[in-house]
């Protein structure tokens, strides 16, 4: 029997950040992950402190960005690869009202460090249609999760810290002070399965709402900035004239199939602001684990205190995972209180305590 402090189910951005936190703190653990429909692997990995629909600050943004940089720099040091890219996000204005709102908000204390007042920065790019100008969000960038996650999984497997297989919920034995899974005994088990939480018999009553997203990889010879450019859709450079285009939001057809309709929507959205030819070279779909009140869900099960939930990263897993992991770790190891906004106890009445 192998004895560890923790089992982690899921090696998306949430489970990976938790594994790194445990590594840093010399805790023993095993990750179990089957790579099935990992939302984090197809996400653009953009981090952006401003909600671009209404120019509002993201919850706890300054601290989230600070910790994100620290955590993903640690991954870079551990794996000896670059994953963190800092570049601006440009938002093309749709009408004069948006421009006025942006200007007004850029004077606010919480937004002034993030919203630039210079609307002319894309003027040199003749192929980008932006008759009303473009606002720049500062302190933004991207974490290349597409490469980081498989690299980290290889590292975990090499160090005998990961089982590349599906977790079988029926096999878990829950005892008073530990859990036993096959030949592994752990003090606690942390479930970080993203939208697959719906298969988890202890946590599937939580109000995780799947929002399907489709993305494209395109190629174009256009002269474009090293930045995210966003109108209805966004375009993000990947190198070698390739770009990431995203993303759709579909709450009605929650599955992993790519569709012609989504491809057309994305291409049409792109054509609204880009006058050059594009060639679509790939299309992918996955499901965002969002929550009814737009906050993550972390903490222990009301009845089984050694079952732990780390979920609900929604549309912003890159920024949220590092802070949620820090908070959850301190709660589990040092007994600190969870922030009420992310504390699972707000949904305890939904969890079937008789399981
Ligand atoms: C199209 C799209 C674009 C996005 N773009 C961005 C973006 O630019 N920036 C951003 O911050 N966020 C973005 N997101 C959101 C982000 O992807 C999610 O918030 C985040 O990936 C959720 O991470 P997670 O670790 O909770 O889940 P996941 O990444 O889904 O990982 C869960 C893992 O658990 C494993 N698993 C589940 N059940 C089991 C089991 N029983 N046994 C073994 N393994 C299991 C799965 O195989 C998977 O590997 C995007 C999402 C989508 C769909």
Tab-separated table of C-alpha atoms in Angstrom, residues 5 25 75 167 187 189 192 196 284 296 353:
chain	number	residue	atom	x	y	z
A	5	UNK	CA	-1.165	13.000	1.960
A	25	UNK	CA	5.276	22.224	0.455
A	75	UNK	CA	6.157	25.937	-13.490
A	167	UNK	CA	-10.615	7.337	-11.665
A	187	UNK	CA	-5.514	11.538	4.104
A	189	UNK	CA	-8.781	13.271	-1.990
A	192	UNK	CA	-10.543	18.758	-9.727
A	196	UNK	CA	-16.674	15.910	-15.413
A	284	UNK	CA	-11.757	22.236	-31.130
A	296	UNK	CA	-15.573	28.912	-7.907
A	353	UNK	CA	-25.662	14.148	3.114
